[in-house]
PDB file of N, CA and C in Angstrom:
ATOM      1  N   MET G  18       0.587  -9.203   9.455  1.00 91.00           N
ATOM      2  CA  MET G  18       0.697  -8.387   8.455  1.00 91.00           C
ATOM      3  C   MET G  18       2.109  -8.189   7.985  1.00 91.00           C
ATOM      4  N   VAL G  19       3.056  -8.171   8.961  1.00 93.00           N
ATOM      5  CA  VAL G  19       4.476  -8.376   8.304  1.00 93.00           C
ATOM      6  C   VAL G  19       4.761  -9.686   7.975  1.00 93.00           C
ATOM      7  N   ASP G  20       4.242 -10.698   8.616  1.00 95.00           N
ATOM      8  CA  ASP G  20       4.764 -11.982   8.240  1.00 95.00           C
ATOM      9  C   ASP G  20       4.264 -12.468   6.854  1.00 95.00           C
ATOM     10  N   LYS G  21       3.000 -11.867   6.571  1.00 95.00           N
ATOM     11  CA  LYS G  21       2.215 -12.283   5.365  1.00 95.00           C
ATOM     12  C   LYS G  21       3.220 -11.614   4.082  1.00 95.00           C
ATOM     13  N   LEU G  22       3.545 -10.156   4.342  1.00 94.00           N
ATOM     14  CA  LEU G  22       4.365  -9.551   3.510  1.00 94.00           C
ATOM     15  C   LEU G  22       5.501 -10.561   3.168  1.00 94.00           C
ATOM     16  N   ILE G  23       6.492 -10.859   4.094  1.00 95.00           N
ATOM     17  CA  ILE G  23       7.888 -11.424   4.055  1.00 95.00           C
ATOM     18  C   ILE G  23       7.644 -12.858   3.524  1.00 95.00           C
ATOM     19  N   SER G  24       6.270 -13.238   3.674  1.00 96.00           N
ATOM     20  CA  SER G  24       5.997 -14.651   3.163  1.00 96.00           C
ATOM     21  C   SER G  24       5.628 -14.381   1.654  1.00 96.00           C
ATOM     22  N   ASP G  25       4.919 -13.394   1.343  1.00 96.00           N
ATOM     23  CA  ASP G  25       4.552 -13.241  -0.146  1.00 96.00           C
ATOM     24  C   ASP G  25       5.874 -12.778  -0.784  1.00 96.00           C
ATOM     25  N   HIS G  26       6.907 -12.480  -0.404  1.00 96.00           N
ATOM     26  CA  HIS G  26       8.225 -12.282  -0.903  1.00 96.00           C
ATOM     27  C   HIS G  26       9.332 -13.221  -0.943  1.00 96.00           C
ATOM     28  N   ASN G  27       8.827 -14.539  -0.353  1.00 97.00           N
ATOM     29  CA  ASN G  27       9.613 -15.552  -0.282  1.00 97.00           C
ATOM     30  C   ASN G  27      10.665 -15.470   0.842  1.00 97.00           C
ATOM     31  N   GLY G  28      10.237 -14.837   1.830  1.00 96.00           N
ATOM     32  CA  GLY G  28      11.387 -14.491   3.027  1.00 96.00           C
ATOM     33  C   GLY G  28      12.257 -13.306   2.537  1.00 96.00           C
ATOM     34  N   ASP G  29      12.290 -12.681   1.591  1.00 97.00           N
ATOM     35  CA  ASP G  29      13.202 -11.602   1.471  1.00 97.00           C
ATOM     36  C   ASP G  29      12.820 -10.337   1.732  1.00 97.00           C
ATOM     37  N   ALA G  30      13.270  -9.950   2.877  1.00 96.00           N
ATOM     38  CA  ALA G  30      13.198  -8.803   3.493  1.00 96.00           C
ATOM     39  C   ALA G  30      13.579  -7.536   2.974  1.00 96.00           C
ATOM     40  N   HIS G  31      14.415  -7.690   1.882  1.00 97.00           N
ATOM     41  CA  HIS G  31      14.909  -6.477   1.146  1.00 97.00           C
ATOM     42  C   HIS G  31      13.903  -6.229  -0.132  1.00 97.00           C
ATOM     43  N   ALA G  32      13.315  -7.382  -0.424  1.00 97.00           N
ATOM     44  CA  ALA G  32      12.421  -7.066  -1.667  1.00 97.00           C
ATOM     45  C   ALA G  32      10.921  -6.611  -1.071  1.00 97.00           C
ATOM     46  N   VAL G  33      10.935  -6.913   0.500  1.00 97.00           N
ATOM     47  CA  VAL G  33       9.678  -6.258   1.096  1.00 97.00           C
ATOM     48  C   VAL G  33       9.678  -4.863   0.956  1.00 97.00           C
ATOM     49  N   ILE G  34      10.947  -4.439   1.506  1.00 97.00           N
ATOM     50  CA  ILE G  34      11.153  -2.959   1.630  1.00 97.00           C
ATOM     51  C   ILE G  34      11.153  -2.281   0.445  1.00 97.00           C
ATOM     52  N   LEU G  35      11.744  -2.700  -0.748  1.00 98.00           N
ATOM     53  CA  LEU G  35      11.840  -2.228  -1.987  1.00 98.00           C
ATOM     54  C   LEU G  35      10.310  -1.913  -2.427  1.00 98.00           C
ATOM     55  N   THR G  36       9.544  -2.977  -2.219  1.00 97.00           N
ATOM     56  CA  THR G  36       8.243  -2.973  -2.552  1.00 97.00           C
ATOM     57  C   THR G  36       7.412  -1.798  -1.995  1.00 97.00           C
ATOM     58  N   LEU G  37       7.597  -1.841  -0.356  1.00 97.00           N
ATOM     59  CA  LEU G  37       6.975  -0.793   0.046  1.00 97.00           C
ATOM     60  C   LEU G  37       7.462   0.654  -0.036  1.00 97.00           C
ATOM     61  N   LEU G  38       8.578   0.977  -0.648  1.00 96.00           N
ATOM     62  CA  LEU G  38       8.941   2.048  -0.829  1.00 96.00           C
ATOM     63  C   LEU G  38       8.797   2.579  -2.181  1.00 96.00           C
ATOM     64  N   SER G  39       8.373   1.615  -3.042  1.00 96.00           N
ATOM     65  CA  SER G  39       7.861   1.727  -4.414  1.00 96.00           C
ATOM     66  C   SER G  39       6.334   2.110  -4.298  1.00 96.00           C
ATOM     67  N   GLU G  40       5.730   1.430  -3.509  1.00 96.00           N
ATOM     68  CA  GLU G  40       4.200   1.810  -2.932  1.00 96.00           C
ATOM     69  C   GLU G  40       4.036   3.249  -2.360  1.00 96.00           C
ATOM     70  N   ARG G  41       4.757   3.485  -1.409  1.00 94.00           N
ATOM     71  CA  ARG G  41       4.941   4.690  -0.891  1.00 94.00           C
ATOM     72  C   ARG G  41       5.052   6.006  -2.054  1.00 94.00           C
ATOM     73  N   GLU G  42       6.121   5.792  -2.945  1.00 93.00           N
ATOM     74  CA  GLU G  42       6.485   6.651  -3.877  1.00 93.00           C
ATOM     75  C   GLU G  42       4.985   6.929  -4.737  1.00 93.00           C
ATOM     76  N   PHE G  43       4.397   5.776  -5.240  1.00 95.00           N
ATOM     77  CA  PHE G  43       3.224   5.665  -5.895  1.00 95.00           C
ATOM     78  C   PHE G  43       2.031   6.742  -5.331  1.00 95.00           C
ATOM     79  N   LEU G  44       2.013   6.155  -3.877  1.00 93.00           N
ATOM     80  CA  LEU G  44       0.819   7.079  -3.033  1.00 93.00           C
ATOM     81  C   LEU G  44       1.248   8.470  -2.995  1.00 93.00           C
ATOM     82  N   LEU G  45       2.508   8.815  -2.820  1.00 90.00           N
ATOM     83  CA  LEU G  45       2.782  10.243  -2.868  1.00 90.00           C
ATOM     84  C   LEU G  45       2.560  11.069  -4.236  1.00 90.00           C
ATOM     85  N   ASN G  46       2.746  10.373  -5.115  1.00 90.00           N
ATOM     86  CA  ASN G  46       2.444  11.036  -6.538  1.00 90.00           C
ATOM     87  C   ASN G  46       0.927  10.936  -6.693  1.00 90.00           C
ATOM     88  N   GLU G  47       0.122  10.099  -6.172  1.00 91.00           N
ATOM     89  CA  GLU G  47      -1.211  10.163  -6.112  1.00 91.00           C
ATOM     90  C   GLU G  47      -1.771  11.357  -5.218  1.00 91.00           C
ATOM     91  N   LEU G  48      -1.134  11.404  -4.254  1.00 86.00           N
ATOM     92  CA  LEU G  48      -1.400  12.481  -3.474  1.00 86.00           C
ATOM     93  C   LEU G  48      -1.133  14.021  -3.934  1.00 86.00           C
ATOM     94  N   GLN G  49      -0.085  14.004  -4.457  1.00 85.00           N
ATOM     95  CA  GLN G  49       0.361  15.301  -5.229  1.00 85.00           C
ATOM     96  C   GLN G  49      -0.657  15.598  -6.408  1.00 85.00           C
ATOM     97  N   TYR G  50      -1.044  14.565  -6.908  1.00 86.00           N
ATOM     98  CA  TYR G  50      -1.970  14.854  -8.127  1.00 86.00           C
ATOM     99  C   TYR G  50      -3.121  15.380  -7.483  1.00 86.00           C
ATOM    100  N   ALA G  51      -3.765  14.627  -6.645  1.00 82.00           N
ATOM    101  CA  ALA G  51      -5.056  15.014  -6.102  1.00 82.00           C
ATOM    102  C   ALA G  51      -5.270  16.380  -5.364  1.00 82.00           C
ATOM    103  N   SER G  52      -3.905  16.818  -4.556  1.00 78.00           N
ATOM    104  CA  SER G  52      -3.844  18.070  -4.111  1.00 78.00           C
ATOM    105  C   SER G  52      -3.830  19.271  -5.142  1.00 78.00           C
ATOM    106  N   SER G  53      -3.064  18.896  -6.360  1.00 78.00           N
ATOM    107  CA  SER G  53      -3.088  19.814  -7.320  1.00 78.00           C
ATOM    108  C   SER G  53      -4.618  20.119  -7.826  1.00 78.00           C
ATOM    109  N   ALA G  54      -5.291  19.024  -8.001  1.00 78.00           N
ATOM    110  CA  ALA G  54      -6.620  19.075  -8.785  1.00 78.00           C
ATOM    111  C   ALA G  54      -7.675  19.778  -7.670  1.00 78.00           C
ATOM    112  N   MET G  55      -7.316  19.566  -6.399  1.00 73.00           N
ATOM    113  CA  MET G  55      -8.652  20.078  -5.533  1.00 73.00           C
ATOM    114  C   MET G  55      -8.441  21.808  -5.369  1.00 73.00           C
ATOM    115  N   GLY G  56      -9.308  22.484  -5.078  1.00 68.00           N
ATOM    116  CA  GLY G  56      -9.239  23.804  -4.942  1.00 68.00           C
ATOM    117  C   GLY G  56      -8.631  24.184  -3.594  1.00 68.00           C
ATOM    118  N   HIS G  57      -8.233  25.262  -3.473  1.00 67.00           N
ATOM    119  CA  HIS G  57      -7.791  26.102  -2.577  1.00 67.00           C
ATOM    120  C   HIS G  57      -8.422  25.993  -1.000  1.00 67.00           C
ATOM    121  N   GLY G  58      -9.898  26.491  -1.465  1.00 66.00           N
ATOM    122  CA  GLY G  58     -10.933  26.489  -0.268  1.00 66.00           C
ATOM    123  C   GLY G  58     -11.417  25.095   0.058  1.00 66.00           C
ATOM    124  N   PHE G  59     -11.139  24.189  -0.638  1.00 67.00           N
ATOM    125  CA  PHE G  59     -11.751  22.866  -0.403  1.00 67.00           C
ATOM    126  C   PHE G  59     -11.262  22.217   1.054  1.00 67.00           C
ATOM    127  N   ALA G  60     -10.070  22.553   1.321  1.00 65.00           N
ATOM    128  CA  ALA G  60      -9.515  22.033   2.561  1.00 65.00           C
ATOM    129  C   ALA G  60      -9.092  23.281   3.585  1.00 65.00           C
ATOM    130  N   ARG G  61      -9.866  24.601   3.158  1.00 72.00           N
ATOM    131  CA  ARG G  61      -9.481  25.670   3.976  1.00 72.00           C
ATOM    132  C   ARG G  61      -8.142  26.092   3.879  1.00 72.00           C
ATOM    133  N   GLY G  62      -7.285  25.886   3.103  1.00 68.00           N
ATOM    134  CA  GLY G  62      -6.210  26.310   2.517  1.00 68.00           C
ATOM    135  C   GLY G  62      -5.169  25.440   3.076  1.00 68.00           C
ATOM    136  N   TRP G  63      -5.506  24.209   3.380  1.00 68.00           N
ATOM    137  CA  TRP G  63      -4.461  23.337   3.935  1.00 68.00           C
ATOM    138  C   TRP G  63      -3.962  22.380   2.694  1.00 68.00           C
ATOM    139  N   LYS G  64      -2.950  22.237   2.609  1.00 68.00           N
ATOM    140  CA  LYS G  64      -2.061  21.608   1.552  1.00 68.00           C
ATOM    141  C   LYS G  64      -1.270  20.424   2.324  1.00 68.00           C
ATOM    142  N   PRO G  65      -1.321  19.153   1.792  1.00 68.00           N
ATOM    143  CA  PRO G  65      -0.423  18.070   2.490  1.00 68.00           C
ATOM    144  C   PRO G  65       1.222  18.529   2.058  1.00 68.00           C
ATOM    145  N   LYS G  66       2.054  18.187   2.879  1.00 72.00           N
ATOM    146  CA  LYS G  66       3.286  18.350   2.919  1.00 72.00           C
ATOM    147  C   LYS G  66       3.949  17.198   2.151  1.00 72.00           C
ATOM    148  N   LEU G  67       4.497  17.062   1.046  1.00 69.00           N
ATOM    149  CA  LEU G  67       4.824  15.875   0.233  1.00 69.00           C
ATOM    150  C   LEU G  67       6.371  15.876   0.408  1.00 69.00           C
ATOM    151  N   THR G  68       6.624  14.677   0.747  1.00 73.00           N
ATOM    152  CA  THR G  68       8.219  14.377   0.907  1.00 73.00           C
ATOM    153  C   THR G  68       8.646  13.248   0.244  1.00 73.00           C
ATOM    154  N   SER G  69       9.746  13.322  -0.601  1.00 67.00           N
ATOM    155  CA  SER G  69       9.907  12.073  -1.735  1.00 67.00           C
ATOM    156  C   SER G  69      11.276  11.426  -1.064  1.00 67.00           C
ATOM    157  N   MET G  70      11.531  10.220  -1.068  1.00 68.00           N
ATOM    158  CA  MET G  70      12.919   9.811  -0.675  1.00 68.00           C
ATOM    159  C   MET G  70      13.856  10.022  -1.954  1.00 68.00           C
ATOM    160  N   SER G  71      13.374  10.355  -2.845  1.00 60.00           N
ATOM    161  CA  SER G  71      14.552  10.045  -4.114  1.00 60.00           C
ATOM    162  C   SER G  71      15.141  11.529  -4.197  1.00 60.00           C
TER     163      SER G  71
END
């Protein structure tokens, strides 16, 4: 999997890391949106802890 990511970015590990961080931020935003849309009782009061790197 790692080799494929590096290959997809023409051997640029820096670009791979930037892509992964960008995708992580997108998924955090999606999780935040989903958690705000679900009812409090849906997960028995559990809410995910969201931490952003920015």
